[in-house]
Coordinates of N, CA and C in Angstrom, one line a residue:
X1 N -5.2 -14.5 42.5 CA -5.1 -14.3 41.4 C -5.0 -12.7 41.5
X2 N -4.2 -12.7 40.4 CA -4.1 -11.6 39.6 C -5.3 -10.9 38.6
X3 N -4.8 -9.8 38.6 CA -6.3 -9.0 37.3 C -5.8 -9.3 36.3
X4 N -4.4 -9.6 35.4 CA -4.5 -10.8 34.1 C -4.0 -12.4 34.0
X5 N -5.0 -12.9 35.6 CA -5.5 -14.0 35.4 C -7.0 -13.8 35.4
X6 N -7.7 -12.5 36.1 CA -8.6 -12.4 35.8 C -9.3 -12.2 34.2
X7 N -8.5 -11.9 33.3 CA -9.0 -11.7 32.8 C -8.9 -10.8 32.0
X8 N -8.7 -9.4 33.5 CA -9.1 -7.9 33.0 C -7.3 -7.2 32.7
X9 N -8.0 -6.7 31.6 CA -6.3 -5.8 31.6 C -5.5 -5.0 32.5
X10 N -4.3 -5.5 32.1 CA -3.1 -5.2 33.2 C -2.9 -3.4 33.7
X11 N -3.1 -3.3 35.1 CA -2.9 -2.2 35.9 C -1.4 -1.0 34.0
X12 N -2.2 0.1 34.3 CA -0.5 0.8 32.9 C -0.1 1.6 34.3
X13 N 1.1 1.2 32.9 CA 2.8 1.4 33.7 C 3.1 2.1 32.0
X14 N 3.6 2.8 32.7 CA 4.1 4.5 32.0 C 5.2 3.5 31.1
X15 N 5.2 3.7 29.7 CA 6.6 3.4 28.7 C 7.1 4.0 28.6
X16 N 8.7 4.2 27.8 CA 9.3 5.2 27.0 C 8.5 4.9 25.9
X17 N 9.2 5.3 24.8 CA 8.9 5.4 23.3 C 10.0 3.9 22.9
X18 N 11.5 3.5 23.3 CA 11.3 2.9 22.9 C 10.9 0.9 23.1
X19 N 9.7 1.1 23.9 CA 9.1 0.4 25.4 C 7.0 0.3 24.5
X20 N 6.6 1.9 23.6 CA 5.6 1.2 23.0 C 5.6 0.7 22.1
X21 N 4.2 -0.3 21.3 CA 4.9 -0.6 20.0 C 4.2 -0.6 18.6
X22 N 3.2 0.7 19.4 CA 2.8 2.0 19.0 C 4.0 2.9 17.5
X23 N 4.5 3.3 18.8 CA 5.9 4.1 18.3 C 7.0 3.7 18.0
X24 N 6.8 2.5 18.3 CA 8.0 2.0 17.2 C 7.4 1.4 15.8
X25 N 6.3 1.6 15.7 CA 5.8 0.6 14.6 C 6.5 2.4 13.4
X26 N 5.3 3.1 13.9 CA 5.5 4.8 13.6 C 6.8 5.0 13.5
X27 N 8.4 5.0 13.9 CA 9.3 5.1 13.6 C 10.0 3.5 12.4
X28 N 9.5 3.0 12.7 CA 9.8 2.3 11.5 C 9.3 2.6 10.2
X29 N 7.5 3.2 9.8 CA 7.4 3.3 8.9 C 7.5 4.4 9.1
X30 N 8.4 5.3 9.3 CA 9.1 6.1 8.8 C 10.2 6.4 8.2
X31 N 11.5 5.8 8.7 CA 12.5 4.8 7.6 C 12.3 4.3 6.8
X32 N 11.2 3.6 7.3 CA 10.8 2.8 5.7 C 10.4 3.8 4.9
X33 N 9.6 4.7 4.8 CA 9.0 5.5 4.0 C 10.1 6.4 3.4
X34 N 11.1 7.5 4.4 CA 12.8 7.1 3.7 C 12.6 6.8 2.7
X35 N 13.2 6.0 2.8 CA 14.3 5.1 2.1 C 13.0 4.9 0.4
X36 N 11.9 4.1 0.9 CA 11.2 4.7 0.0 C 10.9 5.8 -1.3
X37 N 10.7 6.9 -0.1 CA 10.9 8.4 -1.6 C 12.0 8.7 -1.9
X38 N 13.0 8.0 -1.6 CA 13.9 7.7 -2.5 C 13.9 7.1 -3.2
X39 N 13.5 6.6 -2.9 CA 13.4 5.4 -4.2 C 12.8 6.0 -6.0
X40 N 11.3 6.5 -5.1 CA 10.7 7.0 -6.3 C 10.8 8.5 -6.9
X41 N 11.4 8.7 -6.0 CA 12.4 10.4 -6.7 C 12.2 10.5 -8.7
X42 N 13.4 9.3 -9.1 CA 14.1 9.5 -9.9 C 12.6 9.7 -11.8
X43 N 11.6 8.3 -10.3 CA 9.9 8.9 -11.3 C 9.1 10.1 -10.8
X44 N 9.4 11.1 -10.1 CA 8.7 11.7 -9.5 C 7.5 11.3 -9.5
X45 N 7.4 10.6 -8.6 CA 6.3 9.8 -8.3 C 6.2 9.9 -6.8
X46 N 5.3 10.4 -5.8 CA 4.5 10.7 -4.5 C 4.7 8.3 -4.2
X47 N 5.0 8.9 -2.5 CA 4.2 6.7 -2.1 C 2.8 6.4 -2.8
X48 N 2.1 7.8 -2.5 CA 0.3 7.5 -2.5 C 0.0 7.3 -4.2
X49 N 0.7 8.1 -5.1 CA 0.9 7.6 -6.4 C 1.6 6.3 -6.8
X50 N 2.7 5.9 -6.7 CA 2.5 4.4 -6.2 C 1.4 3.4 -6.1
X51 N 1.6 3.5 -4.7 CA 0.4 2.4 -4.5 C -0.5 2.5 -5.5
X52 N -1.1 3.5 -5.7 CA -2.9 3.5 -6.4 C -2.2 2.8 -8.3
X53 N -0.7 3.2 -8.7 CA -0.4 2.8 -10.1 C 0.2 1.1 -9.8
X54 N 0.5 0.6 -8.8 CA 1.2 -0.5 -8.7 C -0.6 -1.5 -8.0
X55 N -1.8 -0.8 -7.2 CA -3.0 -1.5 -7.4 C -3.9 -1.4 -9.2
X56 N -3.0 -0.8 -9.7 CA -4.4 -0.6 -10.6 C -3.9 -1.7 -11.4
X57 N -2.2 -2.1 -11.3 CA -1.9 -2.5 -12.6 C -1.6 -4.4 -11.7
X58 N -2.1 -4.6 -10.9 CA -2.5 -6.0 -10.0 C -3.5 -6.0 -10.8
X59 N -5.1 -5.5 -10.4 CA -6.3 -5.8 -10.4 C -6.2 -5.7 -12.5
X60 N -5.3 -5.3 -13.4 CA -5.4 -4.8 -14.5 C -5.3 -6.8 -14.8
X61 N -3.7 -6.5 -14.5 CA -3.1 -8.4 -14.3 C -4.5 -9.6 -14.2
X62 N -5.1 -9.2 -12.7 CA -5.7 -10.8 -12.4 C -7.1 -11.3 -13.2
X63 N -6.9 -12.8 -13.5 CA -7.7 -12.9 -14.3 C -9.5 -12.9 -14.0
X64 N -10.4 -12.7 -15.2 CA -11.2 -12.5 -14.8 C -12.1 -13.3 -15.5
X65 N -13.3 -13.7 -15.3 CA -14.2 -14.7 -16.1 C -15.3 -13.6 -17.2
X66 N -15.4 -12.3 -16.4 CA -16.1 -12.0 -17.0 C -14.8 -10.8 -16.6
X67 N -14.8 -9.1 -17.2 CA -13.9 -9.2 -17.2 C -14.4 -7.7 -17.1
X68 N -14.5 -6.6 -16.0 CA -15.1 -5.1 -15.0 C -14.6 -4.6 -15.2
X69 N -14.7 -3.4 -15.3 CA -14.1 -2.0 -15.3 C -13.9 -1.6 -13.3
X70 N -12.4 -1.3 -13.3 CA -12.2 -0.8 -12.1 C -12.2 0.5 -12.1
X71 N -13.1 0.7 -11.1 CA -13.3 2.8 -10.9 C -12.4 2.0 -9.9
X72 N -13.2 4.0 -9.4 CA -11.9 4.7 -8.4 C -12.1 4.3 -6.6
X73 N -13.4 3.5 -6.8 CA -14.2 2.3 -5.3 C -13.4 1.5 -5.0
X74 N -13.6 0.8 -6.3 CA -12.9 -0.3 -6.4 C -11.4 -0.4 -6.3
X75 N -11.2 0.3 -7.0 CA -9.2 0.8 -6.4 C -8.2 1.4 -5.0
X76 N -9.3 1.7 -4.4 CA -9.7 2.4 -3.4 C -9.0 1.5 -1.8
X77 N -10.4 1.0 -1.9 CA -11.0 -0.4 -1.0 C -9.2 -0.8 -1.7
X78 N -9.3 -1.6 -2.3 CA -8.1 -2.5 -3.0 C -6.9 -2.5 -2.2
X79 N -6.9 -0.6 -2.8 CA -5.3 0.0 -1.5 C -5.2 -0.1 -0.1
X80 N -6.5 0.2 0.2 CA -6.6 0.1 1.6 C -7.0 1.5 1.2
X81 N -7.1 2.7 0.6 CA -6.7 4.2 0.7 C -8.4 4.7 1.0
X82 N -8.3 5.5 1.5 CA -9.6 6.8 1.7 C -9.5 7.3 0.0
X83 N -11.6 7.0 -0.7 CA -11.6 7.3 -1.6 C -11.1 8.6 -1.8
X84 N -11.8 9.4 -1.3 CA -11.8 10.7 -1.8 C -10.1 11.6 -2.0
X85 N -9.4 10.6 -1.3 CA -8.0 10.6 -1.6 C -7.1 10.3 -2.9
X86 N -8.1 8.8 -3.1 CA -7.7 8.2 -4.1 C -8.3 9.1 -5.9
X87 N -9.7 9.8 -5.0 CA -9.5 10.5 -6.1 C -8.4 12.0 -7.1
X88 N -8.4 12.4 -6.4 CA -7.5 13.6 -6.0 C -6.5 13.0 -6.5
X89 N -5.4 11.8 -6.4 CA -4.4 11.1 -6.6 C -4.5 10.6 -8.1
X90 N -5.4 10.5 -7.9 CA -5.3 9.9 -9.2 C -6.1 10.8 -10.8
X91 N -6.5 12.3 -10.1 CA -6.2 13.3 -11.2 C -5.4 13.5 -11.9
X92 N -4.1 13.9 -10.4 CA -2.7 13.9 -10.8 C -2.5 13.1 -11.6
X93 N -2.1 11.5 -11.3 CA -1.8 10.0 -12.6 C -1.9 10.4 -13.4
X94 N -3.4 11.2 -13.7 CA -4.0 11.2 -14.7 C -3.7 12.7 -16.1
X95 N -3.2 13.1 -15.3 CA -2.6 14.4 -16.0 C -1.4 13.7 -16.4
X96 N -0.7 13.4 -15.4 CA 0.7 13.3 -15.7 C 0.8 12.7 -17.4
X97 N 0.1 11.0 -17.6 CA -0.5 10.6 -18.4 C -0.1 9.1 -17.9
X98 N -0.5 8.7 -17.0 CA 0.1 7.0 -16.2 C -0.8 6.7 -16.3
X99 N -2.4 7.2 -16.4 CA -4.1 6.1 -16.4 C -4.7 7.0 -17.0
X100 N -5.6 6.4 -17.7 CA -6.8 7.6 -17.8 C -8.1 6.9 -17.7
X101 N -8.6 8.0 -17.7 CA -10.2 7.6 -16.4 C -11.5 7.8 -17.1
X102 N -12.3 7.0 -18.1 CA -13.4 7.3 -18.8 C -14.7 6.4 -17.4
X103 N -15.9 7.5 -18.6 CA -17.2 6.9 -17.8 C -17.5 5.1 -17.9
X104 N -17.9 5.5 -16.3 CA -18.0 3.6 -15.8 C -20.0 3.8 -16.7
X105 N -20.7 2.6 -15.6 CA -21.1 2.0 -16.4 C -22.6 3.2 -15.0
X106 N -22.2 3.8 -14.9 CA -23.2 4.7 -14.2 C -22.7 6.2 -13.9
X107 N -23.6 7.5 -14.5 CA -22.6 8.7 -13.8 C -22.1 8.6 -12.7
X108 N -22.1 8.6 -11.6 CA -20.3 9.1 -11.1 C -19.3 7.2 -11.2
X109 N -19.4 6.7 -11.1 CA -18.2 6.0 -11.4 C -17.0 6.5 -12.5
X110 N -16.1 5.6 -12.3 CA -15.1 6.3 -13.8 C -14.5 4.8 -13.8
X111 N -14.0 4.5 -15.0 CA -13.6 3.5 -15.1 C -11.7 3.3 -15.3
X112 N -10.7 3.1 -14.9 CA -9.6 3.1 -14.7 C -8.6 2.6 -15.5
X113 N -7.8 2.5 -16.1 CA -7.4 1.6 -17.1 C -5.7 2.5 -17.7
X114 N -4.8 1.5 -16.8 CA -3.1 2.1 -17.2 C -2.8 3.1 -17.8
X115 N -1.9 3.8 -18.4 CA -2.3 4.1 -19.8 C -0.1 2.9 -20.6
X116 N 0.1 3.2 -21.0 CA 1.6 2.5 -21.7 C 2.5 3.3 -21.1
X117 N 2.9 4.1 -20.4 CA 3.0 5.2 -19.7 C 3.4 4.8 -18.4
X118 N 2.0 4.6 -17.4 CA 1.7 3.9 -16.5 C 2.1 2.6 -16.1
X119 N 1.8 2.1 -17.6 CA 2.6 0.1 -17.0 C 4.0 1.1 -17.0
X120 N 5.2 1.1 -17.7 CA 6.2 1.5 -18.0 C 6.8 1.8 -17.0
X121 N 5.9 2.6 -15.7 CA 6.6 3.6 -14.7 C 6.4 1.9 -14.0
X122 N 5.7 1.6 -13.1 CA 5.2 1.2 -12.5 C 6.8 -0.2 -12.7
X123 N 6.3 -0.8 -15.0 CA 7.7 -1.9 -14.4 C 8.8 -1.8 -13.7
X124 N 8.9 -0.2 -14.0 CA 11.0 0.2 -13.6 C 10.5 0.3 -12.0
X125 N 9.9 1.2 -11.6 CA 9.3 1.1 -9.8 C 9.3 0.4 -9.6
X126 N 8.5 -1.5 -9.5 CA 8.4 -1.9 -8.4 C 9.0 -3.1 -8.0
X127 N 10.3 -4.0 -8.8 CA 11.1 -4.0 -8.6 C 12.2 -3.7 -7.7
X128 N 12.7 -1.9 -8.1 CA 13.1 -1.2 -7.3 C 12.9 -1.0 -5.6
X129 N 11.6 -1.3 -5.4 CA 10.6 -1.0 -4.0 C 11.2 -2.3 -3.7
X130 N 10.7 -3.8 -4.4 CA 10.1 -4.9 -4.1 C 12.0 -5.4 -3.0
X131 N 12.9 -4.2 -4.3 CA 14.8 -5.2 -4.1 C 15.2 -4.3 -2.0
X132 N 14.6 -3.0 -2.2 CA 13.4 -2.1 -1.3 C 13.3 -2.7 0.2
X133 N 12.3 -2.9 0.0 CA 11.9 -4.1 1.3 C 12.3 -5.6 1.5
X134 N 12.9 -5.8 1.0 CA 13.9 -7.0 1.2 C 15.2 -6.6 2.1
X135 N 15.5 -5.5 1.7 CA 16.9 -5.0 2.1 C 16.5 -5.1 3.6
X136 N 15.1 -3.9 3.7 CA 14.7 -2.9 4.2 C 14.4 -4.2 5.9
X137 N 13.6 -4.9 5.7 CA 13.0 -6.4 6.2 C 14.1 -7.2 6.8
X138 N 15.5 -7.5 6.1 CA 16.5 -8.3 5.2 C 16.4 -9.2 7.5
X139 N 16.9 -7.9 8.1 CA 17.0 -8.0 9.9 C 16.0 -8.8 10.2
X140 N 14.7 -9.3 10.2 CA 13.8 -10.4 11.0 C 14.4 -11.3 10.1
X141 N 14.6 -12.0 8.7 CA 15.7 -13.0 8.8 C 13.8 -14.0 8.6
X142 N 13.6 -15.0 9.1 CA 13.0 -16.1 9.3 C 11.4 -15.6 9.7
X143 N 12.0 -14.9 10.6 CA 10.5 -13.5 11.0 C 9.3 -12.4 10.3
X144 N 10.2 -12.4 8.7 CA 9.1 -11.3 7.8 C 8.2 -11.4 7.6
X145 N 7.5 -13.4 7.7 CA 6.7 -13.0 7.1 C 5.8 -13.6 8.2
X146 N 5.8 -13.8 9.5 CA 5.0 -13.4 10.4 C 5.0 -11.9 10.8
X147 N 5.9 -11.2 10.6 CA 6.3 -10.2 10.8 C 5.0 -9.0 10.0
X148 N 4.6 -9.8 8.8 CA 3.7 -9.7 7.4 C 2.5 -9.8 7.9
X149 N 2.5 -11.2 8.8 CA 1.2 -11.4 8.6 C 0.7 -11.2 10.2
X150 N 2.1 -10.1 10.3 CA 1.1 -10.0 12.5 C 0.3 -8.2 11.1
X151 N 1.6 -8.0 11.1 CA 1.1 -6.2 10.6 C -1.2 -6.6 9.7
X152 N -1.0 -7.2 9.1 CA -1.8 -7.6 8.0 C -3.3 -7.7 8.8
X153 N -3.4 -8.6 10.3 CA -4.3 -8.1 11.6 C -4.5 -7.2 11.9
X154 N -3.4 -6.3 11.9 CA -3.6 -5.3 12.7 C -4.0 -4.3 12.1
X155 N -4.7 -3.9 10.5 CA -5.7 -3.4 10.3 C -6.5 -4.5 9.1
X156 N -7.2 -5.5 9.5 CA -7.7 -6.2 9.5 C -7.9 -6.3 8.3
X157 N -7.0 -8.2 7.9 CA -6.9 -8.4 6.5 C -6.6 -9.5 7.1
X158 N -7.1 -10.3 6.4 CA -6.4 -11.8 6.5 C -5.3 -12.2 6.7
X159 N -4.0 -13.2 7.1 CA -3.3 -13.2 7.3 C -3.0 -14.2 6.2
X160 N -1.3 -13.3 5.4 CA -1.3 -15.0 4.3 C -0.1 -14.8 4.4
X161 N 0.4 -16.3 4.8 CA 1.6 -16.4 5.4 C 2.0 -17.5 4.1
X162 N 3.5 -16.9 3.8 CA 4.7 -16.7 2.7 C 4.4 -16.3 1.4
X163 N 5.4 -16.4 0.7 CA 5.0 -15.3 -0.5 C 4.5 -15.6 -1.5
X164 N 4.4 -13.7 -2.1 CA 3.3 -13.7 -3.3 C 3.7 -15.1 -4.6
X165 N 3.0 -15.4 -5.0 CA 3.5 -15.9 -6.4 C 4.4 -15.2 -7.5
X166 N 5.8 -15.3 -7.9 CA 6.2 -14.2 -8.8 C 5.9 -14.6 -10.7
X167 N 5.2 -13.5 -11.3 CA 5.6 -13.9 -12.6 C 6.2 -14.5 -13.6

């Protein structure tokens, strides 16, 4: 019986950079980020700024029985980013007029609201990023949804197969 049959990890085998899933993921992410940076350049946004604006627009657009203020912490959690980094980026977005921060329910929280400028920016950029995604991942063909689900599993999200509903 081999080690693999016994449920033990396979012995280490040195692999080249073209065989390492982690290195391939890193290279893929770098290629995708280069394309996204190019698409965001015209709006003078960074990727972190875009992710937070998109996340805020998403949360603001969700129906809620009792509307609650969107806090920096809730937005950071929704976007899967570090809360400290989010706070710094949100300050930049506020200075650029994309959002407004107001006192929240307690002294430590801030409620976030997209401004008209922020909404226009998201509306202008989101379709370009969607087109970029479609073109970049087109090589996956019918496997694109499985790839997305695999990425969701790797970062601890429940896998969701199928395309999101479009408004």
